[in-house]
Coordinates of C-alpha atoms in Angstrom, one line a residue:
Chain R
M266 CA 186.4 -47.9 -21.4
S267 CA 187.9 -45.8 -23.9
E268 CA 191.4 -45.5 -21.7
H269 CA 191.9 -49.0 -22.7
L270 CA 190.0 -49.6 -26.1
I271 CA 193.0 -48.5 -27.8
S272 CA 196.8 -48.0 -27.3
Q273 CA 199.9 -47.7 -28.5
Q274 CA 200.4 -51.5 -28.0
T275 CA 197.6 -52.0 -30.7
I276 CA 198.7 -49.5 -33.6
L277 CA 200.5 -51.5 -35.9
L278 CA 202.5 -49.4 -38.6
D279 CA 204.1 -51.2 -41.6
F280 CA 202.1 -54.6 -40.9
A281 CA 202.9 -57.0 -43.7
A282 CA 199.9 -59.6 -44.7
D283 CA 198.9 -60.9 -48.3
S284 CA 195.2 -61.4 -48.0
K285 CA 192.6 -60.3 -45.6
T286 CA 192.6 -63.6 -43.7
D287 CA 196.7 -63.9 -43.4
A288 CA 195.9 -59.6 -42.1
L289 CA 193.1 -61.2 -39.6
Y290 CA 195.2 -63.8 -38.2
K291 CA 197.9 -61.7 -37.6
I292 CA 196.0 -58.9 -36.0
C293 CA 194.2 -61.7 -33.8
A294 CA 198.1 -63.0 -33.1
H295 CA 199.3 -60.1 -32.0
L296 CA 196.1 -59.4 -29.6
F297 CA 197.1 -62.8 -27.9
L298 CA 200.7 -61.2 -27.1
M299 CA 199.0 -58.3 -26.0
R300 CA 196.6 -60.4 -23.8
K301 CA 193.5 -59.2 -25.0
T302 CA 192.2 -62.4 -25.9
Q303 CA 193.3 -65.8 -24.5
N304 CA 191.8 -67.6 -27.6
P305 CA 193.2 -66.1 -30.5
A306 CA 191.9 -68.9 -32.8
G307 CA 188.5 -68.5 -31.7
L308 CA 188.4 -64.5 -32.2
Y309 CA 189.5 -65.0 -35.8
D310 CA 187.1 -67.6 -36.4
D311 CA 184.5 -65.2 -35.1
I312 CA 185.7 -62.4 -37.2
I313 CA 186.0 -64.4 -40.4
K314 CA 182.2 -65.3 -39.6
R315 CA 181.0 -61.9 -39.6
E316 CA 183.2 -60.7 -42.6
A317 CA 181.1 -63.8 -44.6
I318 CA 178.1 -62.2 -43.8
V319 CA 179.1 -58.9 -45.2
S320 CA 182.3 -57.4 -46.1
T321 CA 183.1 -54.6 -43.9
F322 CA 185.3 -52.6 -46.8
A323 CA 184.6 -49.0 -45.7
G324 CA 186.1 -47.3 -48.8
Q325 CA 188.7 -44.7 -48.6
H326 CA 191.3 -47.3 -48.5
T327 CA 190.3 -48.6 -45.0
A328 CA 188.6 -52.0 -43.7
I329 CA 186.8 -51.9 -40.7
P330 CA 186.5 -55.7 -39.4
H331 CA 184.4 -55.9 -36.0
V332 CA 182.7 -58.6 -34.1
I333 CA 181.0 -59.6 -30.3
S334 CA 183.1 -62.1 -29.0
S335 CA 183.5 -64.2 -26.1
H336 CA 186.9 -64.3 -26.5
V337 CA 188.0 -61.0 -25.6
S338 CA 187.2 -59.8 -21.9
E339 CA 187.1 -55.6 -22.7
P340 CA 186.4 -53.8 -25.7
V341 CA 189.9 -53.6 -28.2
L342 CA 190.8 -51.4 -30.9
C343 CA 193.5 -52.1 -33.3
F344 CA 195.0 -49.4 -36.1
V345 CA 197.0 -51.2 -38.7
R346 CA 198.6 -50.0 -41.4
L347 CA 199.7 -52.2 -44.3
S348 CA 203.1 -52.1 -45.7
N349 CA 202.4 -53.5 -48.8
Q350 CA 201.1 -51.2 -51.7
D351 CA 199.3 -54.4 -53.3
F352 CA 196.8 -55.3 -50.5
V353 CA 193.5 -55.7 -51.4
W354 CA 190.7 -57.0 -49.0
N355 CA 188.3 -58.7 -51.1
D356 CA 189.5 -59.2 -54.7
N357 CA 187.7 -56.9 -56.0
D358 CA 189.8 -53.7 -56.4
E359 CA 189.0 -52.7 -52.7
D360 CA 192.4 -51.2 -52.1
V361 CA 193.1 -51.4 -48.2
R362 CA 196.1 -49.3 -46.5
I363 CA 194.5 -49.1 -43.1
I364 CA 192.5 -51.6 -40.8
F365 CA 190.3 -50.7 -37.9
F366 CA 189.9 -54.0 -36.0
L367 CA 187.3 -53.8 -33.2
S368 CA 186.3 -56.8 -30.9
V369 CA 183.9 -56.3 -28.3
P370 CA 182.8 -59.0 -25.3
E371 CA 179.2 -60.2 -25.4
Q372 CA 177.0 -58.9 -23.1
K373 CA 173.3 -59.4 -21.9
D374 CA 172.1 -56.3 -23.4
L375 CA 173.1 -56.4 -27.1
K376 CA 171.2 -52.9 -27.6
Q377 CA 173.1 -51.3 -25.1
L378 CA 176.2 -52.8 -26.0
R379 CA 175.9 -51.4 -29.6
E380 CA 174.9 -48.2 -28.2
S381 CA 178.1 -48.2 -26.1
Q382 CA 180.0 -49.0 -28.7
S383 CA 178.7 -47.2 -31.9
H384 CA 180.8 -43.6 -30.6
V385 CA 184.2 -45.8 -31.9
F386 CA 183.1 -46.0 -35.8
S387 CA 181.1 -42.9 -35.8
S388 CA 184.2 -40.9 -34.8
I389 CA 186.2 -42.8 -37.2
A390 CA 183.8 -41.9 -39.8
Q391 CA 184.3 -38.4 -39.2
L392 CA 188.0 -38.3 -39.2
M393 CA 188.2 -40.2 -42.5
Q394 CA 186.0 -37.2 -44.0
D395 CA 188.9 -35.2 -43.2
T396 CA 191.6 -35.4 -45.7
H397 CA 194.4 -33.7 -43.4
I398 CA 193.7 -36.6 -41.0
M399 CA 193.6 -39.4 -43.7
D400 CA 196.9 -38.6 -44.7
L401 CA 198.2 -38.5 -41.4
W402 CA 197.2 -41.7 -40.7
L403 CA 198.8 -42.9 -44.4
T404 CA 202.3 -41.3 -43.5
T405 CA 203.0 -40.4 -40.1
N406 CA 205.6 -42.9 -38.1
D407 CA 204.5 -41.5 -34.4
E408 CA 202.0 -44.2 -33.3
Q409 CA 201.2 -41.4 -30.4
V410 CA 199.8 -38.8 -33.1
I411 CA 197.3 -41.4 -34.6
L412 CA 196.4 -42.5 -31.2
D413 CA 195.5 -38.7 -30.5
S414 CA 193.9 -37.9 -33.6
L415 CA 191.7 -40.9 -32.5
K416 CA 191.2 -40.6 -28.6
T417 CA 190.1 -36.9 -29.0
A418 CA 187.1 -37.4 -31.4
F419 CA 186.1 -40.5 -29.5
Q420 CA 186.3 -38.3 -26.1
S421 CA 184.3 -35.5 -27.9
N422 CA 181.4 -38.0 -29.3
L423 CA 181.1 -39.2 -25.8
N424 CA 180.8 -35.9 -24.1
K425 CA 178.5 -35.1 -26.8
K426 CA 176.2 -38.2 -25.9
I427 CA 176.3 -37.3 -22.4
I428 CA 174.9 -33.7 -23.2
Chain F
M252 CA 135.1 -35.6 -45.1
S253 CA 133.5 -38.8 -46.5
G254 CA 134.2 -37.6 -49.7
N255 CA 137.3 -37.1 -49.4
N256 CA 137.8 -40.5 -48.2
L257 CA 136.1 -41.5 -51.4
K258 CA 138.5 -39.6 -53.4
V259 CA 141.2 -41.7 -51.8
G260 CA 139.7 -44.7 -52.2
V261 CA 139.1 -44.3 -55.7
Q262 CA 142.4 -43.1 -56.2
S263 CA 144.1 -45.8 -54.4
V264 CA 142.3 -48.2 -56.0
G265 CA 142.8 -46.6 -59.8
R266 CA 146.3 -46.5 -59.0
F267 CA 146.5 -50.3 -57.7
L268 CA 145.0 -51.0 -61.3
S269 CA 146.9 -49.1 -63.2
G270 CA 150.2 -50.9 -61.3
M271 CA 149.2 -54.2 -62.7
V272 CA 148.7 -52.9 -66.2
M273 CA 151.8 -50.3 -66.5
P274 CA 154.6 -52.8 -66.3
N275 CA 153.0 -54.5 -69.0
I276 CA 152.4 -52.1 -71.3
G277 CA 155.1 -53.4 -73.8
A278 CA 153.5 -56.3 -74.2
F279 CA 150.0 -54.3 -74.7
I280 CA 151.9 -52.6 -77.6
A281 CA 153.5 -56.0 -79.0
W282 CA 150.0 -57.0 -79.1
G283 CA 148.5 -54.1 -80.6
L284 CA 151.4 -53.6 -83.2
I285 CA 150.7 -57.3 -84.3
T286 CA 146.8 -56.8 -84.4
A287 CA 147.5 -53.7 -86.2
L288 CA 149.3 -55.3 -88.8
F289 CA 148.5 -58.7 -89.3
I290 CA 144.3 -59.1 -88.8
P291 CA 142.0 -59.0 -92.2
T292 CA 141.6 -55.3 -91.7
G293 CA 145.3 -54.6 -91.0
W294 CA 147.9 -53.1 -92.6
L295 CA 149.5 -56.1 -93.7
P296 CA 146.8 -58.8 -93.4
N297 CA 148.6 -62.0 -92.8
E298 CA 146.4 -65.0 -91.8
S299 CA 149.1 -67.2 -90.5
L300 CA 150.9 -64.4 -88.4
A301 CA 147.4 -63.2 -87.2
K302 CA 147.1 -66.3 -85.5
L303 CA 149.1 -64.6 -82.4
V304 CA 146.8 -62.2 -81.8
G305 CA 144.1 -64.1 -80.3
P306 CA 146.0 -66.1 -77.9
M307 CA 147.6 -63.1 -76.5
I308 CA 144.8 -61.2 -75.8
L309 CA 142.9 -64.1 -74.1
Y310 CA 145.9 -65.3 -72.1
L311 CA 149.2 -63.7 -72.2
L312 CA 148.0 -59.9 -71.5
P313 CA 145.6 -61.3 -68.6
L314 CA 148.1 -64.0 -67.4
L315 CA 150.6 -60.8 -67.0
I316 CA 148.4 -58.7 -65.3
G317 CA 147.6 -61.4 -62.8
Y318 CA 151.0 -61.7 -62.3
T319 CA 152.1 -58.4 -61.8
G320 CA 148.8 -58.0 -59.4
G321 CA 150.1 -61.0 -57.2
K322 CA 153.5 -59.7 -57.5
M323 CA 152.6 -56.6 -56.0
V324 CA 150.5 -58.3 -53.0
G325 CA 152.5 -61.1 -52.3
G326 CA 156.0 -61.0 -54.1
D327 CA 157.5 -63.4 -55.9
R328 CA 155.6 -66.3 -54.9
G329 CA 152.4 -64.0 -55.2
A330 CA 153.0 -63.7 -58.9
V331 CA 153.1 -67.1 -59.4
A332 CA 149.8 -67.7 -57.2
G333 CA 148.2 -64.5 -59.2
A334 CA 148.9 -66.0 -62.5
V335 CA 147.7 -69.1 -61.9
T336 CA 144.5 -68.1 -60.4
T337 CA 144.1 -65.7 -63.2
M338 CA 144.3 -69.2 -65.4
G339 CA 140.8 -69.7 -63.6
V340 CA 139.2 -66.9 -65.0
V341 CA 140.8 -66.9 -68.8
V342 CA 139.6 -70.6 -69.4
G343 CA 136.2 -70.9 -70.5
T344 CA 135.4 -67.5 -71.2
D345 CA 135.9 -65.8 -75.1
I346 CA 136.0 -62.3 -73.7
P347 CA 139.6 -61.4 -72.5
M348 CA 139.2 -61.3 -69.0
F349 CA 141.2 -58.1 -68.1
L350 CA 138.6 -57.0 -65.5
G351 CA 139.0 -60.9 -63.9
A352 CA 142.7 -61.0 -64.4
M353 CA 142.7 -58.0 -62.2
I354 CA 140.5 -59.1 -59.4
V355 CA 141.9 -62.3 -58.8
G356 CA 145.5 -62.1 -59.7
P357 CA 145.9 -60.0 -57.0
L358 CA 143.6 -62.7 -54.6
G359 CA 146.0 -65.1 -55.5
G360 CA 149.0 -63.1 -54.2
L361 CA 147.0 -62.7 -50.9
A362 CA 146.3 -66.0 -50.1
I363 CA 149.7 -66.7 -50.3
A364 CA 151.0 -64.2 -48.6
R365 CA 148.5 -64.8 -45.8
F366 CA 149.6 -68.4 -45.7
D367 CA 153.5 -67.8 -45.6
Q368 CA 152.4 -65.2 -42.6
M369 CA 150.9 -68.0 -40.7
V370 CA 153.5 -70.7 -41.2
H371 CA 156.7 -68.2 -40.6
G372 CA 159.0 -69.9 -38.3
K373 CA 157.2 -73.1 -38.1
I374 CA 158.6 -74.8 -40.6
K375 CA 161.0 -77.6 -39.7
P376 CA 164.7 -76.7 -40.5
G377 CA 165.2 -78.8 -44.0
F378 CA 161.8 -78.9 -45.0
E379 CA 161.4 -75.1 -46.3
M380 CA 161.7 -75.8 -49.8
L381 CA 159.0 -78.7 -50.4
V382 CA 156.5 -76.8 -48.0
N383 CA 157.0 -73.4 -49.8
N384 CA 156.7 -75.1 -53.4
F385 CA 153.7 -77.7 -52.5
S386 CA 151.7 -74.9 -50.7
L387 CA 151.9 -72.6 -53.3
G388 CA 151.2 -75.0 -55.5
I389 CA 148.2 -76.5 -53.4
I390 CA 146.7 -72.9 -52.8
A391 CA 147.2 -71.7 -56.2
M392 CA 145.6 -74.6 -57.5
I393 CA 142.3 -74.0 -55.1
M394 CA 142.4 -70.2 -56.0
A395 CA 142.3 -71.2 -59.6
L396 CA 139.1 -73.5 -59.0
I397 CA 137.5 -71.1 -57.2
A398 CA 138.5 -68.4 -59.8
Y399 CA 137.1 -71.1 -62.6
E400 CA 133.9 -71.6 -60.8
I401 CA 133.0 -68.4 -59.2
I402 CA 134.9 -65.3 -60.3
G403 CA 134.8 -66.0 -64.0
P404 CA 130.6 -66.4 -64.5
V405 CA 130.3 -63.1 -61.5
V406 CA 132.8 -61.2 -64.5
S407 CA 130.6 -62.7 -67.2
V408 CA 127.0 -61.8 -65.5
V409 CA 128.9 -58.0 -65.3
T410 CA 129.8 -57.7 -68.4
A411 CA 126.3 -58.9 -69.6
A412 CA 124.6 -56.3 -67.4
L413 CA 126.4 -53.6 -68.9
G414 CA 125.8 -54.8 -72.6
S415 CA 122.2 -55.1 -72.0
G416 CA 122.2 -51.4 -69.6
V417 CA 124.0 -50.1 -72.8
G418 CA 121.1 -52.0 -75.0
W419 CA 118.3 -50.4 -72.7
I420 CA 119.6 -47.1 -73.6
V421 CA 119.7 -47.7 -76.9
D422 CA 116.0 -48.5 -76.7
Q423 CA 115.0 -45.4 -75.2
S424 CA 116.6 -43.3 -77.8
L425 CA 119.2 -41.6 -75.5
L426 CA 122.0 -42.8 -77.2
P427 CA 124.7 -40.0 -76.3
L428 CA 124.2 -41.1 -72.4
V429 CA 125.3 -44.6 -73.6
S430 CA 128.7 -43.1 -73.3
I431 CA 128.3 -42.5 -69.4
I432 CA 128.2 -46.8 -69.7
V433 CA 130.6 -47.3 -72.7
E434 CA 133.4 -45.5 -71.7
P435 CA 134.0 -46.6 -68.0
A436 CA 133.4 -50.1 -69.0
K437 CA 136.1 -49.5 -71.9
I438 CA 139.0 -48.5 -69.0
L439 CA 138.5 -51.9 -67.3
F440 CA 139.0 -53.4 -70.4
L441 CA 135.6 -54.6 -71.6
N442 CA 136.0 -52.5 -74.9
N443 CA 136.2 -55.6 -76.9
A444 CA 133.2 -57.4 -75.1
I445 CA 130.8 -54.3 -75.5
N446 CA 132.2 -53.3 -79.1
H447 CA 131.7 -56.9 -80.3
G448 CA 129.1 -57.9 -77.9
V449 CA 126.9 -55.0 -77.9
F450 CA 127.5 -52.7 -81.1
T451 CA 128.6 -55.0 -84.0
P452 CA 125.4 -56.9 -83.8
L453 CA 123.3 -54.3 -83.5
G454 CA 124.8 -52.3 -86.1
A455 CA 125.0 -55.4 -88.2
E456 CA 121.2 -55.2 -88.1
Q457 CA 121.0 -51.5 -88.6
S458 CA 123.3 -51.7 -91.8
A459 CA 121.7 -54.5 -93.4
E460 CA 118.4 -52.5 -92.9
F461 CA 120.0 -49.0 -93.6
G462 CA 123.2 -49.6 -95.5
A463 CA 124.9 -48.2 -92.0
S464 CA 125.0 -47.9 -88.8
I465 CA 125.8 -45.5 -86.1
F466 CA 126.4 -48.1 -83.5
Y467 CA 129.8 -48.7 -85.5
L468 CA 131.1 -45.3 -83.8
I469 CA 130.5 -45.5 -80.3
E470 CA 132.9 -47.7 -78.7
T471 CA 135.6 -47.2 -81.6
N472 CA 135.7 -43.4 -81.7
P473 CA 139.4 -43.2 -80.8
G474 CA 138.6 -39.3 -80.0
P475 CA 137.9 -39.2 -76.4
G476 CA 141.1 -41.1 -75.5
L477 CA 142.9 -39.1 -78.3
G478 CA 142.0 -36.3 -75.9
I479 CA 143.3 -37.9 -72.9
L480 CA 146.6 -38.4 -74.2
L481 CA 146.8 -35.3 -75.9
A482 CA 145.9 -33.8 -72.5
Y483 CA 148.9 -35.5 -70.4
M484 CA 151.3 -34.3 -73.4
I485 CA 150.5 -30.8 -72.6
A486 CA 149.3 -30.5 -69.0
G487 CA 150.9 -33.8 -67.7
K488 CA 154.5 -34.0 -66.4
G489 CA 157.1 -36.4 -66.1
T490 CA 156.9 -39.7 -67.5
A491 CA 153.1 -40.2 -68.0
Q492 CA 153.7 -36.7 -70.4
K493 CA 156.8 -38.3 -72.2
S494 CA 155.2 -41.5 -73.2
A495 CA 151.8 -40.1 -74.0
Y496 CA 153.5 -39.1 -77.5
G497 CA 154.3 -42.8 -78.2
A498 CA 151.4 -43.9 -76.8
S499 CA 149.0 -41.4 -78.9
I500 CA 150.2 -43.1 -81.8
I501 CA 149.8 -46.7 -81.1
H502 CA 146.3 -45.5 -80.2
F503 CA 145.3 -43.2 -82.9
F504 CA 146.5 -44.6 -86.0
G505 CA 147.0 -48.3 -84.6
G506 CA 143.2 -48.3 -82.9
I507 CA 144.6 -49.8 -79.9
H508 CA 142.8 -48.2 -77.3
E509 CA 143.9 -50.2 -74.5
I510 CA 146.9 -48.2 -74.5
Y511 CA 145.3 -45.2 -72.9
F512 CA 143.5 -46.8 -70.3
P513 CA 146.1 -46.7 -67.7
Y514 CA 146.3 -43.0 -68.0
I515 CA 142.7 -43.0 -66.7
L516 CA 143.3 -45.4 -64.1
M517 CA 146.2 -43.4 -62.7
K518 CA 143.8 -40.2 -62.1
P519 CA 140.0 -42.1 -62.4
R520 CA 138.7 -38.4 -62.5
L521 CA 139.6 -38.1 -65.7
I522 CA 136.5 -40.9 -66.4
I523 CA 134.3 -37.2 -66.8
A524 CA 136.2 -36.2 -69.7
V525 CA 136.3 -39.5 -71.7
I526 CA 132.3 -39.8 -70.8
A527 CA 132.1 -36.4 -72.3
G528 CA 133.8 -36.9 -75.2
G529 CA 132.4 -39.8 -76.3
M530 CA 128.8 -37.8 -75.6
A531 CA 130.0 -35.1 -77.6
G532 CA 131.2 -37.5 -80.5
V533 CA 127.6 -39.7 -80.3
A534 CA 126.0 -36.3 -80.4
F535 CA 127.8 -35.2 -83.4
N536 CA 126.9 -38.3 -85.2
M537 CA 123.5 -38.1 -84.7
I538 CA 123.0 -34.6 -85.1
T539 CA 124.7 -35.1 -88.6
G540 CA 123.4 -38.4 -89.3
N541 CA 127.1 -39.9 -89.9
A542 CA 127.4 -43.4 -89.6
L543 CA 129.5 -46.7 -90.7
V544 CA 129.2 -49.2 -93.1
G545 CA 131.1 -52.1 -91.3
P546 CA 132.5 -52.5 -88.1
P547 CA 136.0 -50.8 -87.8
S548 CA 138.5 -52.6 -86.7
P549 CA 140.9 -52.1 -84.7
G550 CA 139.1 -48.8 -83.9
S551 CA 142.4 -46.3 -85.3
V552 CA 141.2 -43.3 -87.4
F553 CA 142.3 -45.4 -91.0
A554 CA 139.9 -47.7 -90.3
L555 CA 137.0 -45.0 -89.6
A556 CA 137.8 -43.5 -92.8
L557 CA 137.8 -46.4 -94.5
M558 CA 134.6 -47.6 -93.5
S559 CA 132.7 -43.9 -93.7
T560 CA 130.0 -43.6 -95.9
K561 CA 130.7 -42.3 -99.3
G562 CA 130.6 -38.8 -99.9
M563 CA 130.8 -36.5 -96.8
G564 CA 130.9 -39.3 -94.7
I565 CA 134.6 -39.2 -94.1
V566 CA 134.7 -35.4 -93.5
L567 CA 131.8 -36.2 -90.7
T568 CA 133.4 -39.0 -89.3
L569 CA 136.8 -37.1 -89.0
G570 CA 134.8 -34.1 -87.4
S571 CA 133.1 -36.6 -84.9
I572 CA 136.8 -37.4 -84.1
A573 CA 137.7 -34.2 -83.6
V574 CA 134.8 -33.2 -81.5
A575 CA 135.3 -36.2 -79.4
A576 CA 138.8 -35.4 -78.6
A577 CA 138.5 -31.7 -78.3
T578 CA 135.9 -32.1 -75.5
S579 CA 138.1 -34.6 -73.7
F580 CA 141.2 -32.8 -74.3
T581 CA 139.6 -29.6 -73.0
I582 CA 137.8 -31.3 -69.7
A583 CA 141.5 -33.8 -69.1
A584 CA 143.7 -30.6 -69.4
L585 CA 141.9 -28.7 -66.9
L586 CA 141.5 -31.8 -64.3
I587 CA 145.3 -32.6 -65.1
R588 CA 146.7 -29.1 -64.4
S589 CA 144.4 -29.1 -60.7
D590 CA 145.7 -32.4 -60.0
A591 CA 149.3 -30.4 -60.7
S592 CA 150.5 -30.8 -57.1
E593 CA 149.8 -34.5 -56.5
T594 CA 152.1 -36.8 -57.0
D595 CA 152.1 -38.2 -61.1
D596 CA 151.4 -41.9 -60.6
L597 CA 153.4 -43.1 -63.6
E598 CA 156.0 -41.1 -62.6
A599 CA 155.8 -42.2 -58.9
A600 CA 155.6 -45.5 -59.9
K601 CA 158.8 -45.5 -62.4
M602 CA 160.7 -44.0 -60.1
A603 CA 159.6 -46.5 -57.2
V604 CA 160.9 -49.1 -59.8
D605 CA 164.1 -47.3 -60.5
A606 CA 164.9 -47.0 -57.3
N607 CA 164.3 -51.3 -56.9
K608 CA 166.7 -51.2 -59.6
A609 CA 169.5 -48.9 -58.1
E610 CA 168.9 -51.0 -54.8
S611 CA 169.7 -54.4 -56.6
K612 CA 172.8 -52.6 -58.1
G613 CA 174.0 -51.0 -54.7
Q614 CA 173.6 -47.4 -56.5
A615 CA 172.0 -44.4 -55.4
V616 CA 168.4 -43.4 -55.8
P617 CA 167.7 -41.2 -58.3
A618 CA 167.2 -37.6 -57.5
T619 CA 163.6 -36.1 -56.4
A620 CA 163.1 -39.8 -55.6
F621 CA 161.4 -38.8 -52.7
A622 CA 160.6 -35.4 -53.2
N623 CA 156.8 -35.8 -52.3
Q624 CA 157.4 -38.0 -49.1
T625 CA 157.8 -36.8 -45.7
V626 CA 160.3 -38.5 -44.2
R627 CA 161.5 -38.0 -40.9
S628 CA 163.7 -40.4 -39.9
I629 CA 166.5 -42.7 -41.9
V630 CA 168.3 -46.1 -40.3
V631 CA 171.7 -47.0 -41.0
A632 CA 171.6 -50.4 -40.3
C633 CA 174.0 -53.4 -40.3
D634 CA 174.4 -56.8 -38.8
A635 CA 175.8 -55.9 -35.4
G636 CA 174.8 -52.3 -35.2
M637 CA 177.7 -50.7 -33.9
G638 CA 180.3 -50.9 -37.0
S639 CA 179.3 -50.2 -40.7
S640 CA 176.2 -48.8 -39.6
A641 CA 177.7 -46.0 -37.2
M642 CA 180.0 -45.0 -39.6
G643 CA 177.5 -44.5 -42.3
A644 CA 174.8 -42.8 -40.4
T645 CA 177.6 -40.5 -39.2
V646 CA 178.4 -39.4 -42.6
L647 CA 174.7 -39.2 -43.7
R648 CA 173.6 -37.4 -40.3
G649 CA 176.6 -34.5 -41.3
K650 CA 175.2 -33.9 -44.6
I651 CA 171.5 -34.0 -43.5
K652 CA 172.4 -31.4 -41.7
A653 CA 174.5 -29.6 -44.0
A654 CA 171.5 -29.4 -46.0
G655 CA 168.9 -28.2 -43.2
L656 CA 166.8 -31.0 -43.1
D657 CA 165.3 -31.8 -40.1
I658 CA 165.2 -35.5 -40.5
Q659 CA 166.5 -37.9 -37.8
V660 CA 169.4 -40.4 -38.8
T661 CA 170.7 -43.2 -36.6
N662 CA 172.2 -46.6 -36.6
A663 CA 170.7 -50.1 -36.0
A664 CA 171.2 -53.5 -36.1
I665 CA 168.8 -55.3 -38.4
N666 CA 167.3 -57.2 -35.9
D667 CA 166.7 -54.0 -34.1
L668 CA 164.9 -52.2 -37.2
V669 CA 161.4 -51.1 -35.8
D670 CA 160.5 -47.8 -37.2
A671 CA 162.2 -45.9 -39.8
D672 CA 161.0 -44.3 -43.3
I673 CA 163.9 -45.0 -44.8
V674 CA 166.5 -47.8 -43.6
I675 CA 169.6 -48.2 -45.6
T676 CA 172.1 -51.6 -45.5
Q677 CA 174.6 -53.0 -47.8
Q678 CA 173.9 -54.7 -50.4
E679 CA 173.8 -58.2 -48.8
L680 CA 171.7 -57.7 -46.1
S681 CA 169.2 -55.7 -48.0
A682 CA 166.7 -58.6 -47.6
R683 CA 167.2 -59.2 -44.1
A684 CA 165.9 -55.5 -43.6
K685 CA 162.8 -55.6 -45.9
N686 CA 162.1 -58.7 -44.1
K687 CA 162.2 -57.3 -41.0
L688 CA 160.5 -53.6 -41.8
P689 CA 158.7 -54.6 -44.8
N690 CA 156.7 -51.1 -44.6
A691 CA 159.9 -48.8 -45.1
R692 CA 161.9 -48.0 -48.3
H693 CA 165.0 -49.5 -48.7
L694 CA 168.2 -48.4 -50.7
S695 CA 171.2 -50.4 -50.8
I696 CA 175.0 -49.1 -50.2
G697 CA 178.1 -50.7 -51.4
N698 CA 180.0 -49.4 -48.8
F699 CA 179.2 -46.8 -45.6
M700 CA 181.5 -44.5 -46.5
D701 CA 180.3 -43.7 -49.9
A702 CA 180.1 -40.2 -49.9
G703 CA 178.3 -40.1 -53.6
F704 CA 175.5 -42.3 -52.5
Y705 CA 174.6 -39.9 -49.4
D706 CA 174.6 -36.7 -51.6
E707 CA 172.2 -38.0 -54.0
L708 CA 169.8 -39.0 -51.1
V709 CA 170.5 -36.0 -49.5
A710 CA 169.3 -34.0 -53.1
S711 CA 166.4 -36.5 -53.3
L712 CA 165.2 -35.3 -49.8
T713 CA 165.3 -31.7 -50.3

């Protein structure tokens, strides 16, 4: 599953957006181009609804919008780095540079779904505590480096669960 | 075993009662200051301003207690029901209905809480507001009527019975034993009822004949209460200790005895100390033949000194206060010391309040808030249970592990919450989480990567 979760095509560096909604809209559009969703408007509605419940601003210049949506057929994660320095998530000085966008298809057993997906943000949280990784994410121009850092963490967390 | 259960029972009742009074201590102080200043025997007698005294003690203070009692049982709706119900016991008596308020306030809260449980999920969408307001109004009305018809009279009977018990002991010339009834009755806020209902008339009779009466010195002696507060200052800890300084001034110089009652409700065993202190004071006055010429009101050291008989009277009166205070202090200090390992309820209550405040602001918990509780599991919860909460749980788990604590940290969706000692959610979701798991401690966090929040939480757990 994690093979398809994130790829170079869903790592977007130098992403320009004026606002949270603009960013989310453009990410949904990109996922449509990448054939990850057939209904970008539906996906956008879902993510905005989720965001309305409570903001996904995660501190350290990061936001983690995520949603369970019927408009994707398999889990997909985007890494988005914003190019405009003045981007804020919620108008409250929530300065955001990096967006992790996760969308997971609906599934009957919600609990199992959560358990199978928790490792994604769990890994991201671990990585965010490492200042070297944060620097790397903020500066590198090589998508593969970001991809490797994430995949290594996902893999190690998944293995831990099996043991 | 059963003795231990009884002890736990008494303690939890005492804690519950003091929980109703403590948040309102400020109102007691306001009333106490107004009383001490403006009543005819006060420091700045003022007929007009003294009009505040009666309605405040008869209505305001019992209603606040009933409101708080209702809130403890039934939340905000319970608080309103508690206050309305309290009105039932307040009206139609001329004694301050503290005891009645402490009984019916929580009952009012309980009634509405039970109703809410019963209809939960059964109200048609769109009618919630209507049902909520009218159910509260109707239930509170019924409870107020019950309180008025049944509970008010029962409390009046209990008060009268205490009065006749005191009368009987006086008749048997066992005056020091009267403290066994008087001191516990005072703690239940029957002090004015006993003093003005029993001792003042008895004293008036006696002083008309002999020019002075010992009855004026029984309930009014500030010594036993002073002993308790001094013991808290020296042997107590935390907030109870710090607040005892101010309380002792209001009690001893202002004569507002009500201020020390919660300190006993908090540790009901201290009742032994005030009884002993009261007995020592009465015995001292009996042996020396000391008496007061008139009723000292309020029961401050100044009022007692002013009412002392000429000559040695003032010295003996001060002596009886000192003897009572010393006795009560010695016993109370020993009891508080021996309790040192137990949680200080006032402290715990205050921390709970602080934690609640912090919660509502989305701030971290104050350190040591959990020091005396066993925390085995912490759940970080969010809407879906896979995003923010997974991040939060990961950060917290790392910190808990680094601190060497044996606490399980998991993440979940709020709807899946089943069991946890502490639940951490984002502010906007805290209300939902509380509904789902009302028995857990709930903390609110601004964002799930807030390391400072977790550091403080871990510090409070170690």
